[in-house]
PDB file of C-alpha atoms in Angstrom:
ATOM      1  CA  MET C   1      19.406 -10.540  18.911  1.00 39.00           C
ATOM      2  CA  THR C   2      18.062 -13.696  17.260  1.00 50.00           C
ATOM      3  CA  VAL C   3      14.406 -13.856  16.332  1.00 61.00           C
ATOM      4  CA  ASP C   4      12.683 -17.201  16.023  1.00 79.00           C
ATOM      5  CA  PRO C   5      11.165 -17.702  12.581  1.00 88.00           C
ATOM      6  CA  GLU C   6       7.375 -17.749  12.379  1.00 94.00           C
ATOM      7  CA  PHE C   7       7.382 -21.026  10.426  1.00 96.00           C
ATOM      8  CA  SER C   8      10.196 -23.154  11.803  1.00 95.00           C
ATOM      9  CA  ARG C   9      10.562 -26.795  10.754  1.00 96.00           C
ATOM     10  CA  PRO C  10      14.061 -27.853  11.818  1.00 95.00           C
ATOM     11  CA  ILE C  11      15.519 -31.054  10.419  1.00 96.00           C
ATOM     12  CA  PRO C  12      18.387 -32.349  12.577  1.00 95.00           C
ATOM     13  CA  ILE C  13      21.590 -32.822  10.578  1.00 94.00           C
ATOM     14  CA  ASP C  14      22.307 -36.193  12.174  1.00 93.00           C
ATOM     15  CA  THR C  15      19.034 -37.577  10.740  1.00 93.00           C
ATOM     16  CA  ILE C  16      19.965 -36.658   7.150  1.00 94.00           C
ATOM     17  CA  GLY C  17      21.827 -39.258   5.124  1.00 91.00           C
ATOM     18  CA  ALA C  18      23.347 -39.440   1.651  1.00 89.00           C
ATOM     19  CA  GLY C  19      20.114 -40.780   0.165  1.00 92.00           C
ATOM     20  CA  ALA C  20      17.387 -38.224  -0.458  1.00 94.00           C
ATOM     21  CA  VAL C  21      14.425 -38.366   1.920  1.00 95.00           C
ATOM     22  CA  GLU C  22      11.188 -36.529   1.172  1.00 97.00           C
ATOM     23  CA  HIS C  23       9.918 -34.035   3.748  1.00 97.00           C
ATOM     24  CA  GLU C  24       6.508 -32.364   3.578  1.00 98.00           C
ATOM     25  CA  ILE C  25       5.680 -29.407   5.777  1.00 98.00           C
ATOM     26  CA  SER C  26       2.761 -27.015   6.120  1.00 98.00           C
ATOM     27  CA  ALA C  27       2.124 -23.868   8.117  1.00 98.00           C
ATOM     28  CA  ASN C  28      -0.748 -23.653  10.578  1.00 98.00           C
ATOM     29  CA  PRO C  29      -3.132 -20.645  10.550  1.00 98.00           C
ATOM     30  CA  ASP C  30      -1.178 -18.761  13.250  1.00 97.00           C
ATOM     31  CA  GLU C  31       2.087 -19.228  11.353  1.00 98.00           C
ATOM     32  CA  CYS C  32       0.419 -18.073   8.122  1.00 98.00           C
ATOM     33  CA  ALA C  33      -0.909 -14.947   9.874  1.00 98.00           C
ATOM     34  CA  ALA C  34       2.511 -14.150  11.342  1.00 97.00           C
ATOM     35  CA  LEU C  35       4.227 -14.597   7.961  1.00 97.00           C
ATOM     36  CA  ALA C  36       1.581 -12.435   6.255  1.00 97.00           C
ATOM     37  CA  LYS C  37       2.391  -9.673   8.728  1.00 97.00           C
ATOM     38  CA  ARG C  38       6.153 -10.112   8.190  1.00 96.00           C
ATOM     39  CA  PHE C  39       5.824  -9.951   4.395  1.00 96.00           C
ATOM     40  CA  GLY C  40       3.220  -7.140   4.336  1.00 95.00           C
ATOM     41  CA  LEU C  41       0.465  -9.322   2.873  1.00 97.00           C
ATOM     42  CA  LYS C  42      -3.261  -9.151   3.509  1.00 97.00           C
ATOM     43  CA  ALA C  43      -3.288 -12.899   4.145  1.00 98.00           C
ATOM     44  CA  ILE C  44      -1.654 -16.254   3.578  1.00 98.00           C
ATOM     45  CA  ALA C  45      -4.399 -18.866   3.371  1.00 98.00           C
ATOM     46  CA  THR C  46      -2.063 -21.840   2.933  1.00 98.00           C
ATOM     47  CA  LEU C  47       1.661 -22.451   2.828  1.00 98.00           C
ATOM     48  CA  GLY C  48       3.386 -25.772   2.359  1.00 98.00           C
ATOM     49  CA  ALA C  49       6.520 -27.265   0.912  1.00 98.00           C
ATOM     50  CA  ARG C  50       7.820 -30.600  -0.255  1.00 98.00           C
ATOM     51  CA  ALA C  51      11.538 -31.266  -0.521  1.00 97.00           C
ATOM     52  CA  ASP C  52      13.934 -34.134  -1.093  1.00 97.00           C
ATOM     53  CA  VAL C  53      16.723 -33.587   1.443  1.00 97.00           C
ATOM     54  CA  ARG C  54      20.152 -35.245   1.326  1.00 97.00           C
ATOM     55  CA  ARG C  55      23.556 -34.750   2.878  1.00 95.00           C
ATOM     56  CA  GLU C  56      27.060 -34.562   1.399  1.00 94.00           C
ATOM     57  CA  GLY C  57      29.571 -34.082   4.208  1.00 91.00           C
ATOM     58  CA  ASP C  58      28.596 -30.947   6.093  1.00 90.00           C
ATOM     59  CA  GLN C  59      26.496 -29.654   3.192  1.00 93.00           C
ATOM     60  CA  ILE C  60      22.774 -30.341   2.987  1.00 95.00           C
ATOM     61  CA  PHE C  61      20.837 -30.177  -0.281  1.00 96.00           C
ATOM     62  CA  ALA C  62      17.082 -29.658  -0.581  1.00 97.00           C
ATOM     63  CA  ASP C  63      15.241 -29.821  -3.900  1.00 97.00           C
ATOM     64  CA  GLY C  64      11.507 -29.288  -3.966  1.00 97.00           C
ATOM     65  CA  SER C  65       8.728 -26.753  -4.244  1.00 98.00           C
ATOM     66  CA  VAL C  66       6.675 -24.283  -2.226  1.00 98.00           C
ATOM     67  CA  GLN C  67       2.916 -24.018  -2.637  1.00 98.00           C
ATOM     68  CA  ALA C  68       0.869 -21.157  -1.210  1.00 98.00           C
ATOM     69  CA  GLU C  69      -2.326 -19.180  -1.558  1.00 98.00           C
ATOM     70  CA  VAL C  70      -1.674 -15.534  -0.689  1.00 98.00           C
ATOM     71  CA  THR C  71      -3.526 -12.232  -0.864  1.00 97.00           C
ATOM     72  CA  GLN C  72      -1.507  -9.127  -1.641  1.00 97.00           C
ATOM     73  CA  SER C  73      -2.650  -5.495  -1.706  1.00 95.00           C
ATOM     74  CA  CYS C  74      -2.774  -3.518  -4.931  1.00 93.00           C
ATOM     75  CA  VAL C  75      -0.152  -0.768  -4.573  1.00 89.00           C
ATOM     76  CA  VAL C  76      -2.568   1.754  -6.095  1.00 89.00           C
ATOM     77  CA  THR C  77      -6.035   0.903  -4.763  1.00 91.00           C
ATOM     78  CA  ASP C  78      -5.257  -1.407  -1.801  1.00 91.00           C
ATOM     79  CA  GLU C  79      -7.706  -3.919  -3.304  1.00 95.00           C
ATOM     80  CA  PRO C  80      -6.967  -7.565  -2.467  1.00 96.00           C
ATOM     81  CA  ILE C  81      -5.179  -9.569  -5.149  1.00 96.00           C
ATOM     82  CA  ALA C  82      -5.260 -13.358  -4.796  1.00 96.00           C
ATOM     83  CA  HIS C  83      -2.146 -15.166  -5.962  1.00 94.00           C
ATOM     84  CA  SER C  84      -1.319 -18.872  -6.167  1.00 97.00           C
ATOM     85  CA  VAL C  85       2.321 -19.863  -5.738  1.00 96.00           C
ATOM     86  CA  ASN C  86       3.907 -23.088  -6.928  1.00 97.00           C
ATOM     87  CA  GLU C  87       7.639 -22.374  -7.010  1.00 96.00           C
ATOM     88  CA  GLY C  88      10.454 -24.874  -7.301  1.00 96.00           C
ATOM     89  CA  PHE C  89      13.675 -24.478  -5.378  1.00 96.00           C
ATOM     90  CA  SER C  90      17.132 -26.007  -5.169  1.00 96.00           C
ATOM     91  CA  LEU C  91      18.943 -25.096  -1.962  1.00 96.00           C
ATOM     92  CA  ARG C  92      22.335 -25.855  -0.478  1.00 96.00           C
ATOM     93  CA  PHE C  93      22.827 -25.383   3.265  1.00 95.00           C
ATOM     94  CA  VAL C  94      26.375 -24.880   4.529  1.00 94.00           C
ATOM     95  CA  PRO C  95      27.552 -24.414   8.133  1.00 92.00           C
ATOM     96  CA  GLU C  96      27.589 -20.752   9.127  1.00 87.00           C
ATOM     97  CA  ASP C  97      31.002 -21.155  10.710  1.00 79.00           C
ATOM     98  CA  ALA C  98      32.546 -22.933   7.694  1.00 66.00           C
ATOM     99  CA  PRO C  99      35.789 -21.364   6.455  1.00 61.00           C
ATOM    100  CA  LYS C 100      35.188 -18.974   3.590  1.00 60.00           C
ATOM    101  CA  ASP C 101      36.708 -19.896   0.248  1.00 56.00           C
ATOM    102  CA  GLU C 102      38.770 -16.941  -0.951  1.00 46.00           C
ATOM    103  CA  GLU C 103      38.195 -17.874  -4.592  1.00 47.00           C
ATOM    104  CA  GLU C 104      35.262 -16.230  -6.300  1.00 46.00           C
ATOM    105  CA  ILE C 105      32.889 -18.853  -7.633  1.00 47.00           C
ATOM    106  CA  GLU C 106      30.607 -18.179 -10.571  1.00 48.00           C
ATOM    107  CA  LEU C 107      27.258 -19.929 -10.350  1.00 45.00           C
ATOM    108  CA  SER C 108      25.055 -20.673 -13.299  1.00 47.00           C
ATOM    109  CA  ALA C 109      21.292 -20.201 -13.184  1.00 40.00           C
ATOM    110  CA  ASP C 110      20.977 -23.942 -12.628  1.00 51.00           C
ATOM    111  CA  GLU C 111      23.068 -23.837  -9.443  1.00 62.00           C
ATOM    112  CA  CYS C 112      21.569 -23.992  -5.960  1.00 72.00           C
ATOM    113  CA  GLU C 113      20.952 -20.995  -3.778  1.00 89.00           C
ATOM    114  CA  THR C 114      23.216 -21.221  -0.724  1.00 91.00           C
ATOM    115  CA  LEU C 115      21.904 -20.729   2.812  1.00 91.00           C
ATOM    116  CA  THR C 116      23.734 -21.166   6.085  1.00 90.00           C
ATOM    117  CA  TYR C 117      22.824 -23.139   9.164  1.00 90.00           C
ATOM    118  CA  LEU C 118      24.081 -22.875  12.700  1.00 86.00           C
ATOM    119  CA  GLY C 119      24.035 -25.741  15.135  1.00 86.00           C
ATOM    120  CA  GLY C 120      22.724 -29.177  14.417  1.00 90.00           C
ATOM    121  CA  ALA C 121      19.743 -28.518  12.119  1.00 94.00           C
ATOM    122  CA  ILE C 122      18.581 -26.842   8.937  1.00 96.00           C
ATOM    123  CA  ASP C 123      15.246 -24.998   8.975  1.00 96.00           C
ATOM    124  CA  LEU C 124      13.129 -26.111   6.030  1.00 96.00           C
ATOM    125  CA  GLY C 125      10.206 -23.936   7.188  1.00 97.00           C
ATOM    126  CA  GLU C 126      12.224 -20.718   7.104  1.00 96.00           C
ATOM    127  CA  ALA C 127      13.699 -21.719   3.741  1.00 96.00           C
ATOM    128  CA  ALA C 128      10.146 -22.211   2.404  1.00 97.00           C
ATOM    129  CA  ALA C 129       9.065 -18.842   3.819  1.00 97.00           C
ATOM    130  CA  GLU C 130      12.038 -17.087   2.203  1.00 95.00           C
ATOM    131  CA  THR C 131      11.330 -18.821  -1.119  1.00 96.00           C
ATOM    132  CA  LEU C 132       7.723 -17.627  -0.933  1.00 97.00           C
ATOM    133  CA  ALA C 133       8.847 -14.055  -0.219  1.00 96.00           C
ATOM    134  CA  LEU C 134      11.109 -14.077  -3.288  1.00 95.00           C
ATOM    135  CA  THR C 135       8.235 -15.133  -5.568  1.00 95.00           C
ATOM    136  CA  LEU C 136       5.930 -12.275  -4.570  1.00 95.00           C
ATOM    137  CA  ASP C 137       5.357  -9.345  -6.909  1.00 93.00           C
ATOM    138  CA  PRO C 138       6.871  -6.336  -5.098  1.00 92.00           C
ATOM    139  CA  PHE C 139       4.415  -3.940  -6.790  1.00 91.00           C
ATOM    140  CA  PRO C 140       1.169  -5.838  -7.396  1.00 91.00           C
ATOM    141  CA  ARG C 141      -1.461  -3.994  -9.394  1.00 88.00           C
ATOM    142  CA  GLY C 142      -5.122  -4.916  -9.436  1.00 88.00           C
ATOM    143  CA  PRO C 143      -7.550  -4.638 -12.344  1.00 88.00           C
ATOM    144  CA  ASN C 144      -8.687  -1.130 -11.321  1.00 85.00           C
ATOM    145  CA  ALA C 145      -5.193   0.330 -10.849  1.00 80.00           C
ATOM    146  CA  ASP C 146      -4.909   1.966 -14.296  1.00 80.00           C
ATOM    147  CA  ASP C 147      -8.308   3.671 -13.954  1.00 80.00           C
ATOM    148  CA  ALA C 148      -7.467   4.904 -10.447  1.00 80.00           C
ATOM    149  CA  LEU C 149      -4.151   6.324 -11.648  1.00 78.00           C
ATOM    150  CA  ARG C 150      -5.781   7.984 -14.658  1.00 80.00           C
ATOM    151  CA  ASP C 151      -8.480   9.509 -12.409  1.00 79.00           C
ATOM    152  CA  ALA C 152      -5.723  10.859 -10.142  1.00 80.00           C
ATOM    153  CA  GLY C 153      -4.036  12.528 -13.131  1.00 77.00           C
ATOM    154  CA  VAL C 154      -1.087  10.161 -13.337  1.00 78.00           C
ATOM    155  CA  ILE C 155       0.016   9.597 -16.924  1.00 69.00           C
ATOM    156  CA  SER C 156       1.348   6.311 -18.262  1.00 65.00           C
ATOM    157  CA  GLU C 157       4.921   5.728 -19.452  1.00 62.00           C
ATOM    158  CA  GLU C 158       3.705   5.809 -23.056  1.00 64.00           C
ATOM    159  CA  GLU C 159       2.053   9.202 -22.509  1.00 63.00           C
ATOM    160  CA  ALA C 160       5.158  10.552 -20.777  1.00 62.00           C
ATOM    161  CA  GLY C 161       7.590   9.392 -23.487  1.00 62.00           C
ATOM    162  CA  PRO C 162       8.600  11.365 -26.604  1.00 64.00           C
ATOM    163  CA  PHE C 163       5.725  10.064 -28.719  1.00 64.00           C
ATOM    164  CA  GLY C 164       3.285  10.866 -25.922  1.00 57.00           C
ATOM    165  CA  ALA C 165       4.444  14.486 -26.033  1.00 58.00           C
ATOM    166  CA  LEU C 166       3.921  14.571 -29.815  1.00 64.00           C
ATOM    167  CA  LYS C 167       0.422  13.120 -29.382  1.00 63.00           C
ATOM    168  CA  GLY C 168      -0.334  15.861 -26.835  1.00 62.00           C
ATOM    169  CA  LEU C 169       0.897  18.500 -29.286  1.00 66.00           C
ATOM    170  CA  ARG C 170      -1.211  16.951 -32.078  1.00 71.00           C
ATOM    171  CA  ASP C 171      -4.274  17.016 -29.815  1.00 71.00           C
ATOM    172  CA  GLN C 172      -3.675  20.713 -28.980  1.00 71.00           C
ATOM    173  CA  LEU C 173      -3.325  21.612 -32.688  1.00 74.00           C
ATOM    174  CA  ALA C 174      -6.501  19.696 -33.506  1.00 76.00           C
ATOM    175  CA  ALA C 175      -8.371  21.556 -30.771  1.00 77.00           C
ATOM    176  CA  LYS C 176      -7.243  24.939 -32.201  1.00 76.00           C
ATOM    177  CA  LYS C 177      -8.521  23.986 -35.682  1.00 74.00           C
ATOM    178  CA  ASP C 178     -12.011  23.270 -34.314  1.00 64.00           C
TER     179      ASP C 178
END
């Protein structure tokens, strides 16, 4: 079963040449709401991308950035946490049905992320949405998270470590002396 992406901006392959052409896209409010639901966010106020797109044979390259204003939920208190995104990307689209190279290829950090396309278009909107999802903090914590955890009796990593145990022992000995 294929699901249509919430933010689809297909660029037909036959319109992409060897010279880079700039594309700018932005999500409408309904698309932002649908993506917020998909990614488990309180809201996406804005989402846009700019990319220079060029073609080399059956491979398409897109270099650009994603900009967004999102609201996540604190994992402890559920308070809203506003977050601005301005993330660069370098993508390479290859045909989904292209023969697989049996050789293992090592990519450096500077190399492009590889996505596949099927049919006669790449989807810059879905690529932007996926880039946004990868930039999000998976465990966002708001300013009141530490207090809420402390009030619930949850101790910090420092308190749970070996020196935390010694501090607890020191505190118990000090209490006995009083």
